[in-house]
XYZ file of N, CA and C in Angstrom:
537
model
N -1.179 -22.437 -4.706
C -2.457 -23.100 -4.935
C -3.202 -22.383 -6.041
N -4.193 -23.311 -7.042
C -4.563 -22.575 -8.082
C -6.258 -23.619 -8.089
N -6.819 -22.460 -8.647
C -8.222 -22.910 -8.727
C -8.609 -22.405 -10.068
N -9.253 -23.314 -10.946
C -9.197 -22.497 -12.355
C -10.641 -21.684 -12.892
N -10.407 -20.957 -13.588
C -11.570 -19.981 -13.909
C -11.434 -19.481 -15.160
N -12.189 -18.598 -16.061
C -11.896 -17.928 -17.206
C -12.308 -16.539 -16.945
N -13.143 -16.047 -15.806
C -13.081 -15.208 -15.970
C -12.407 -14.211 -14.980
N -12.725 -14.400 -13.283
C -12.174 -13.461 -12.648
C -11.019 -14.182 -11.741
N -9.903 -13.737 -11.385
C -8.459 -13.823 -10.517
C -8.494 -13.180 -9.719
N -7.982 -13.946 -8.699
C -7.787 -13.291 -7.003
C -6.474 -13.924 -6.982
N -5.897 -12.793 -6.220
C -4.685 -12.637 -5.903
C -4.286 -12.540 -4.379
N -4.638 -13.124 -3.584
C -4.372 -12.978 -2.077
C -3.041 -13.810 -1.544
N -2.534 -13.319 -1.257
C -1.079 -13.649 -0.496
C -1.340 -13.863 1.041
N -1.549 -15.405 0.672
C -2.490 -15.421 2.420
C -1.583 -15.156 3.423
N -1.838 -14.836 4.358
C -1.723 -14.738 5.380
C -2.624 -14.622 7.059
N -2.711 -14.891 7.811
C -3.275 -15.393 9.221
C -4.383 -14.086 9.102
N -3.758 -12.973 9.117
C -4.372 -11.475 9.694
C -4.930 -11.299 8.561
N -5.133 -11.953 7.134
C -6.233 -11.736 5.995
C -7.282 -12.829 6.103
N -7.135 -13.958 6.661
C -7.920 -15.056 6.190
C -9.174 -14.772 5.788
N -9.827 -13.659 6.670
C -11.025 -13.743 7.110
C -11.741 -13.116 4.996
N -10.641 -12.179 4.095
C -10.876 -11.825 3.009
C -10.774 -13.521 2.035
N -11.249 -14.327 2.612
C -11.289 -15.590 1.892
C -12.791 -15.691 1.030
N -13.668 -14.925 2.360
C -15.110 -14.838 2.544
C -15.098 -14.616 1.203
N -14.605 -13.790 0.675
C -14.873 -12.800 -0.477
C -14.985 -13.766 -1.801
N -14.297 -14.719 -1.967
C -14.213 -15.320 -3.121
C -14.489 -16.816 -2.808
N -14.789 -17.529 -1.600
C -14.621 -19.052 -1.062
C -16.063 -19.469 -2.073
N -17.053 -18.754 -2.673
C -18.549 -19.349 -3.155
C -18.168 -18.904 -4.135
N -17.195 -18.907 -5.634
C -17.052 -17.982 -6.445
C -16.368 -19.322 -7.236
N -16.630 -19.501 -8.755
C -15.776 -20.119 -9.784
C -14.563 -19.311 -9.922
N -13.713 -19.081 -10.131
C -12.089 -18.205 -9.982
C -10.998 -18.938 -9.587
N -9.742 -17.987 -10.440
C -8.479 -18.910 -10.007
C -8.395 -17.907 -9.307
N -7.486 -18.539 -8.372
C -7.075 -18.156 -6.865
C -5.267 -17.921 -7.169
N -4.410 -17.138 -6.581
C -2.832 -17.012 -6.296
C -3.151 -17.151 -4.882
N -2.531 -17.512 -4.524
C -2.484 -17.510 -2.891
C -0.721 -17.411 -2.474
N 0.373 -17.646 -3.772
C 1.514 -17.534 -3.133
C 1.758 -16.689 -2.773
N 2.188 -15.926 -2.314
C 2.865 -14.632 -2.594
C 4.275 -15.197 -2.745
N 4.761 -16.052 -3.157
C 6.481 -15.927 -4.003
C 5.918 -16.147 -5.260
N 5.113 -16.310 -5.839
C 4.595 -16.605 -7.683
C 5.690 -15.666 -8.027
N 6.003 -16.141 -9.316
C 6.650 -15.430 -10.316
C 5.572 -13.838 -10.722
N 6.786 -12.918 -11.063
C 6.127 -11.594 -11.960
C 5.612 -12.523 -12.955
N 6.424 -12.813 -14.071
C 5.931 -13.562 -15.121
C 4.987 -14.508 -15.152
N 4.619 -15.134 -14.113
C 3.230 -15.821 -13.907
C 1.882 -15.064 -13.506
N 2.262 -14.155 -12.898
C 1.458 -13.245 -12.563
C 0.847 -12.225 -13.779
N 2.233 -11.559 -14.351
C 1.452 -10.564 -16.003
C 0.220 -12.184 -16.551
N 1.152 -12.708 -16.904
C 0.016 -14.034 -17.979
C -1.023 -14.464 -17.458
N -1.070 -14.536 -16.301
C -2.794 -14.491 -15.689
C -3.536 -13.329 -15.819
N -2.922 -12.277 -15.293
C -3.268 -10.948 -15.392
C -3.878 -10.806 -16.936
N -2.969 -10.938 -18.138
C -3.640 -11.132 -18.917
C -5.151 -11.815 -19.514
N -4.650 -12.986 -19.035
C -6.012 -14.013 -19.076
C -7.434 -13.776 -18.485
N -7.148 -12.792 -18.038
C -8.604 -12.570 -16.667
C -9.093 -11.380 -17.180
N -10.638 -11.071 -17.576
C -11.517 -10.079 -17.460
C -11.271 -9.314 -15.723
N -11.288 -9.908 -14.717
C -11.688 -9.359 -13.537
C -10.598 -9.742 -12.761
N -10.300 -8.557 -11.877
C -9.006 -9.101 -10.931
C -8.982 -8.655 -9.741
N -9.000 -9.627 -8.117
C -9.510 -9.268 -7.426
C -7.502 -8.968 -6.391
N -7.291 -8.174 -6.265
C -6.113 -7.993 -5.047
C -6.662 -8.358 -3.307
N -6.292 -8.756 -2.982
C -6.400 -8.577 -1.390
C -5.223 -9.265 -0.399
N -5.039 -8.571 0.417
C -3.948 -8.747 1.655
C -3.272 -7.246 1.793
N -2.610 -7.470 2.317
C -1.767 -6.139 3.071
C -0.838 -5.585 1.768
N -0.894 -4.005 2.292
C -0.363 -3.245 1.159
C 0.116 -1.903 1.723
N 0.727 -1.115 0.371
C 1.048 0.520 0.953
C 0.573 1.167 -0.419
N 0.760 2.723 -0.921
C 0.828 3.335 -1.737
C 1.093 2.509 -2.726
N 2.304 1.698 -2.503
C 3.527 0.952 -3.695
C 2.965 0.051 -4.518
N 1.520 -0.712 -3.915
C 1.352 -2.042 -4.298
C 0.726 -3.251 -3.104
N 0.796 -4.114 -3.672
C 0.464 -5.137 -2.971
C 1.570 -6.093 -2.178
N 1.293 -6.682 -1.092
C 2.659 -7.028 -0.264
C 2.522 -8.608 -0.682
N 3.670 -9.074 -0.723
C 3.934 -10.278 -0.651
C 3.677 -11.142 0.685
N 4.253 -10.669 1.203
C 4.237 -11.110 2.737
C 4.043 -9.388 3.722
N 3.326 -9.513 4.900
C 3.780 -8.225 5.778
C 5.047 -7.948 6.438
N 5.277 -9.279 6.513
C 6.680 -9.250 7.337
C 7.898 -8.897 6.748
N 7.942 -9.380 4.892
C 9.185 -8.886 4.089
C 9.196 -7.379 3.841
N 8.006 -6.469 3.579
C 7.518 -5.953 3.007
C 7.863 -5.641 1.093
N 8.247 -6.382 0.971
C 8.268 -6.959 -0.952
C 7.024 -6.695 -1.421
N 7.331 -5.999 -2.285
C 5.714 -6.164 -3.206
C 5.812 -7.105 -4.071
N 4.463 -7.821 -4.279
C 4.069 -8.487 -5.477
C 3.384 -8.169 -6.590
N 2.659 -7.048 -6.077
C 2.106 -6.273 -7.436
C 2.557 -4.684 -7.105
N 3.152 -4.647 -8.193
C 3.559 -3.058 -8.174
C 3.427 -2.333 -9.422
N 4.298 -1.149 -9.706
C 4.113 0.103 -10.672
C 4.353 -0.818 -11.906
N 5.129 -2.331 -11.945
C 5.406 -3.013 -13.044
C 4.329 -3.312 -14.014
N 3.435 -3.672 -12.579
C 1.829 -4.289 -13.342
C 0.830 -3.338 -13.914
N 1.222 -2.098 -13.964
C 0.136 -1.169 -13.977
C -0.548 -1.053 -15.410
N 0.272 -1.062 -16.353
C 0.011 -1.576 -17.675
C -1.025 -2.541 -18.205
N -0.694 -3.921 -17.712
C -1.776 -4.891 -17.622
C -2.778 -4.950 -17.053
N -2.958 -3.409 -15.758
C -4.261 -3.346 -15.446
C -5.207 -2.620 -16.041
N -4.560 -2.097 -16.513
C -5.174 -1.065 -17.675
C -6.472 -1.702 -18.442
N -8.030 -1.012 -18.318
C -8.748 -1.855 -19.103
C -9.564 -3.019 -18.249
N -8.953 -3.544 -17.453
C -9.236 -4.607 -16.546
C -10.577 -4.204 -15.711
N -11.390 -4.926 -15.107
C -12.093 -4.469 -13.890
C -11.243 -5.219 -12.456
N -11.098 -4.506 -11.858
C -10.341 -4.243 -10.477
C -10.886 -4.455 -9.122
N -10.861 -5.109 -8.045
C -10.983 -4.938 -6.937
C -9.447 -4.457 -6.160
N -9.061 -3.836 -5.169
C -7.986 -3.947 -4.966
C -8.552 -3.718 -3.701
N -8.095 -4.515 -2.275
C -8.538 -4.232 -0.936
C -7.254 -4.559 -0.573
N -6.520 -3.409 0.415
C -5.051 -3.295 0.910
C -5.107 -2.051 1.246
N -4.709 -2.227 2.222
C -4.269 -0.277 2.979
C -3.572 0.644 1.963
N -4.181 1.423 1.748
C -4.100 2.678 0.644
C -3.786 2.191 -0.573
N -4.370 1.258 -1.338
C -4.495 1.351 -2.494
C -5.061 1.909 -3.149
N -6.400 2.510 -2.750
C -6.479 3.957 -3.474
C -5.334 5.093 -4.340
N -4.318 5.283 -3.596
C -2.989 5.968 -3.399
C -2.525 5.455 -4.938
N -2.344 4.197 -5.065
C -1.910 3.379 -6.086
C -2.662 3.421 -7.173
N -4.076 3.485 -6.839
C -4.569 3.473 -7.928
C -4.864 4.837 -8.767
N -5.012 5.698 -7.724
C -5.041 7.299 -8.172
C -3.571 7.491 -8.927
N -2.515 7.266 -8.275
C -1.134 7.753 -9.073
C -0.822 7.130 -10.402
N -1.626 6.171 -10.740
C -1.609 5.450 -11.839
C -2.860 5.631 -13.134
N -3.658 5.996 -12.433
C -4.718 6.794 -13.341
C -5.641 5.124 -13.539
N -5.883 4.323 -12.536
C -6.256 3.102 -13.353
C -7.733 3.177 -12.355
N -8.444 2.528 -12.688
C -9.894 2.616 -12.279
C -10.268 0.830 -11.495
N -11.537 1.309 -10.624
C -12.129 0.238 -9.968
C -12.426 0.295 -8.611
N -12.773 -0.464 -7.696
C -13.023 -0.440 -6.815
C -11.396 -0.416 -5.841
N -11.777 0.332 -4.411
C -10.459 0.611 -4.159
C -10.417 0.977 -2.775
N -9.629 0.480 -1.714
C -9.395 0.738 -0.521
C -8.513 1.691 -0.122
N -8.481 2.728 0.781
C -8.159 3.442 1.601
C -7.392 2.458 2.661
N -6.994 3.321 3.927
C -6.663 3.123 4.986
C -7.481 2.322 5.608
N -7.595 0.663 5.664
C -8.627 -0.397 6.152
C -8.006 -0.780 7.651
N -8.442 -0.757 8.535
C -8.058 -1.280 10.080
C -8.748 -3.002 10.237
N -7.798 -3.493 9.544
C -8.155 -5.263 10.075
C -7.016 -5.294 10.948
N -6.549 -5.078 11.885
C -5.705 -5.263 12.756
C -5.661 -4.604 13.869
N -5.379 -5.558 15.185
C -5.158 -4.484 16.099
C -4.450 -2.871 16.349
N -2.884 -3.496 16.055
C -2.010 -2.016 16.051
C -2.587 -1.413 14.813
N -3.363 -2.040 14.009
C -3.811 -0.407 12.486
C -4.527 0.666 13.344
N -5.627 -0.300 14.763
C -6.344 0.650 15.279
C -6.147 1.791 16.016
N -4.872 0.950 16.800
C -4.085 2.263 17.341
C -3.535 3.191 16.757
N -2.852 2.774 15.717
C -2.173 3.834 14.494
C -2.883 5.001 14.474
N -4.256 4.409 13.989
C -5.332 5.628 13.662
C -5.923 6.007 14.795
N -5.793 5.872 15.854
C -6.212 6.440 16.612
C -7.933 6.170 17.189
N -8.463 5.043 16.990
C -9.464 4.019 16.695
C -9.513 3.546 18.148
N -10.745 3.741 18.898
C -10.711 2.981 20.134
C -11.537 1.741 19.912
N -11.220 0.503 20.580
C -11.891 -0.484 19.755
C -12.035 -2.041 20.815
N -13.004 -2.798 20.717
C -12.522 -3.959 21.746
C -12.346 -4.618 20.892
N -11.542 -6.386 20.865
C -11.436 -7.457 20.116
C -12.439 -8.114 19.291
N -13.730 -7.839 20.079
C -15.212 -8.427 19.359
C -14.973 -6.767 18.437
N -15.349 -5.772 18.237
C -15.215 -4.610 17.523
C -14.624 -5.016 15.921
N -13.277 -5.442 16.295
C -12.057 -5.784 15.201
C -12.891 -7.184 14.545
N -13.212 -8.503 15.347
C -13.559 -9.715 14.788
C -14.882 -8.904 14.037
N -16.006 -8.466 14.247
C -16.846 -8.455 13.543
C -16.702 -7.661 12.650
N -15.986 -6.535 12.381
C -15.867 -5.630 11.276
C -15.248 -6.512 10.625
N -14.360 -7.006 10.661
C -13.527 -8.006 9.772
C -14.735 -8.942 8.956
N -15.044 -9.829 9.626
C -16.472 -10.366 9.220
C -17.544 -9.871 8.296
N -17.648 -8.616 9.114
C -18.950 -8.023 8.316
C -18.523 -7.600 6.986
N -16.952 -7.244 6.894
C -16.296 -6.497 5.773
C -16.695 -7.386 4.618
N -15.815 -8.545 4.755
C -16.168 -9.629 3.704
C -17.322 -10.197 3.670
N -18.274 -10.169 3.742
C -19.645 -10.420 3.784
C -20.399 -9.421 2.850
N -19.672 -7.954 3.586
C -20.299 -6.692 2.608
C -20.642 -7.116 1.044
N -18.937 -7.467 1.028
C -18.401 -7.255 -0.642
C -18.722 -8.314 -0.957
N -18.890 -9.952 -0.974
C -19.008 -10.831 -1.307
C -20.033 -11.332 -2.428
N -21.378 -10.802 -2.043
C -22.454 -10.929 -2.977
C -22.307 -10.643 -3.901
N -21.443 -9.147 -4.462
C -20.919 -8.739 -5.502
C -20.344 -8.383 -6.148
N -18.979 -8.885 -5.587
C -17.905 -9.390 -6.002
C -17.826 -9.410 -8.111
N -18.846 -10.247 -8.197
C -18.846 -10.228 -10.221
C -19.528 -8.784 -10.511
N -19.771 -8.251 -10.273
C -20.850 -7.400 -10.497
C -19.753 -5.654 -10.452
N -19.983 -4.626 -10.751
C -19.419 -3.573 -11.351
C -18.720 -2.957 -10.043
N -17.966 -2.069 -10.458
C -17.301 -1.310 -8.924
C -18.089 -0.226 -8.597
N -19.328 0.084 -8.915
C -20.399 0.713 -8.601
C -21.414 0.390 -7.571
N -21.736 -1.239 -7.965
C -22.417 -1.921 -7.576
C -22.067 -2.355 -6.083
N -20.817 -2.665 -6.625
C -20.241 -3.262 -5.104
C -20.491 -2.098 -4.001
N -19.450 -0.767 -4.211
C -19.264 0.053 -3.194
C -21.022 0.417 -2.643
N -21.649 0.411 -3.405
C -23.085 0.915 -3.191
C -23.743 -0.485 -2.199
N -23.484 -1.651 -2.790
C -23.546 -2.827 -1.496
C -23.199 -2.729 -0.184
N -22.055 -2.288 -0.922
C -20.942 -2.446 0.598
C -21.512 -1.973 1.689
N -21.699 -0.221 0.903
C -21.825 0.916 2.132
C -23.427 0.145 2.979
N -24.378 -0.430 1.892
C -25.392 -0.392 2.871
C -25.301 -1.784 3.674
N -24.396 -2.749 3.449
C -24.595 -4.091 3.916
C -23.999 -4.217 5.179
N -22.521 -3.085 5.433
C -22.056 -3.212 6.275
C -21.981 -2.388 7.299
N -22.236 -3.370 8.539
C -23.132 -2.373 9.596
C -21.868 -1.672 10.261
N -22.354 -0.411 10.504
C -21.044 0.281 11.341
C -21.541 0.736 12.511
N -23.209 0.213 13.391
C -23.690 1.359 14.333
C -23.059 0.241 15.815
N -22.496 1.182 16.770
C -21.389 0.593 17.747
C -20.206 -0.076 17.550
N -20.021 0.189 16.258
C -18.388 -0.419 16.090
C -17.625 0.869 15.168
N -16.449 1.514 16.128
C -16.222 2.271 15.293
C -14.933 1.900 14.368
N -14.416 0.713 14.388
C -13.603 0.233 13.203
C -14.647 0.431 11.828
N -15.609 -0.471 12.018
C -16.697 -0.462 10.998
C -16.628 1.385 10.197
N -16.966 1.349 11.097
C -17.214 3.508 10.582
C -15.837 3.435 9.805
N -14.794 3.660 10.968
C -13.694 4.049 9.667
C -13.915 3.541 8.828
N -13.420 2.232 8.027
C -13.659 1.686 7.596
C -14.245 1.830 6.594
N -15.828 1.863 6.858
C -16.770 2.084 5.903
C -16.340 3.616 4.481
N -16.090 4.469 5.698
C -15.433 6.302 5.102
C -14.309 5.251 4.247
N -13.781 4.697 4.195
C -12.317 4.447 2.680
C -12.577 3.152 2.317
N -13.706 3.008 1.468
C -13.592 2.222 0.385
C -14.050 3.181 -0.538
N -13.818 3.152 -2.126
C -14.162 3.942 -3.112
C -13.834 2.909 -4.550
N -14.684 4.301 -5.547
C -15.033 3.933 -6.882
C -14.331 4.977 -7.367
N -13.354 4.174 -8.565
C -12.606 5.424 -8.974
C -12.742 5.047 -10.518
């Protein structure tokens, strides 16, 4: 699916356990990827085309996932070049990692718990309303300013999104960054 724009690209490889990062761009002029099978080569030439580029869905160090279940990346060490220069969102479990080893700048996620087992992973005690509203509140945070600098945003973020009795929220809140 494609939605057209000139200036900023989102790249979300939907899936069920992201939907809720729709928030983020659903009020926004932007082309949208939503496959995750798109071509590399469709992907650099947008990449090109776009001032602003937003990543979101599930990820590792490596990149961005295609699917969670293949674990394939769709954006990886290939693209790093074309990000170069770019302004960046990237929201995916430790993309920070990715973006630090690459020397590339923007706004940037850490270790994010939108999922049940992430909470356990980390060691996160949490009820189901806990998980639904951090999820919620997450994309809500970032949404307003979304066009606006990776300064701007994280400085939104931190104050928009509430973390008092939810301690997903808290984590959470501790790994997003400006790099």
């Amino acid at each position: 699916l494609f939605k057209n724009c000139s200036y900023m690209l989102v790249i979300h490889p939907l899936d069920k356990s992201t939907d809720f990062l729709c928030e983020i761009y659903k009020n926004i002029d932007c082309e949208v990827i939503t496959n995750g099978r798109c071509s590399k080569s469709l992907l650099r030439t947008k990449i090109r085309q776009h001032d602003k580029i937003v990543f979101l869905g599930h990820g590792t160090e490596e990149g961005l996932l295609r699917t969670p279940i293949d674990g394939s990346l769709l954006i990886s060490s290939h693209f790093v070049d074309f990000l170069r220069g770019k302004e960046c969102v990237y929201v995916w479990c430790n993309a920070d990692q990715f973006v630090k080893k690459y020397g590339l700048s923007g706004l940037a996620t850490g270790m994010i718990i939108s999922e049940a087992d992430e909470a356990v992973m980390c060691s996160v005690s949490f009820t189901a309303e806990d998980l639904l509203q951090s999820n919620v509140n997450f994309s809500k945070a970032i949404a307003p300013n979304i066009l606006k600098s990776k300064d701007v945003i994280l400085k939104e973020f931190i104050k928009n999104y509430p973390v008092a009795h939810n301690n997903i929220a808290q984590f959470n809140r501790c790994n997003v960054f400006a790099f």
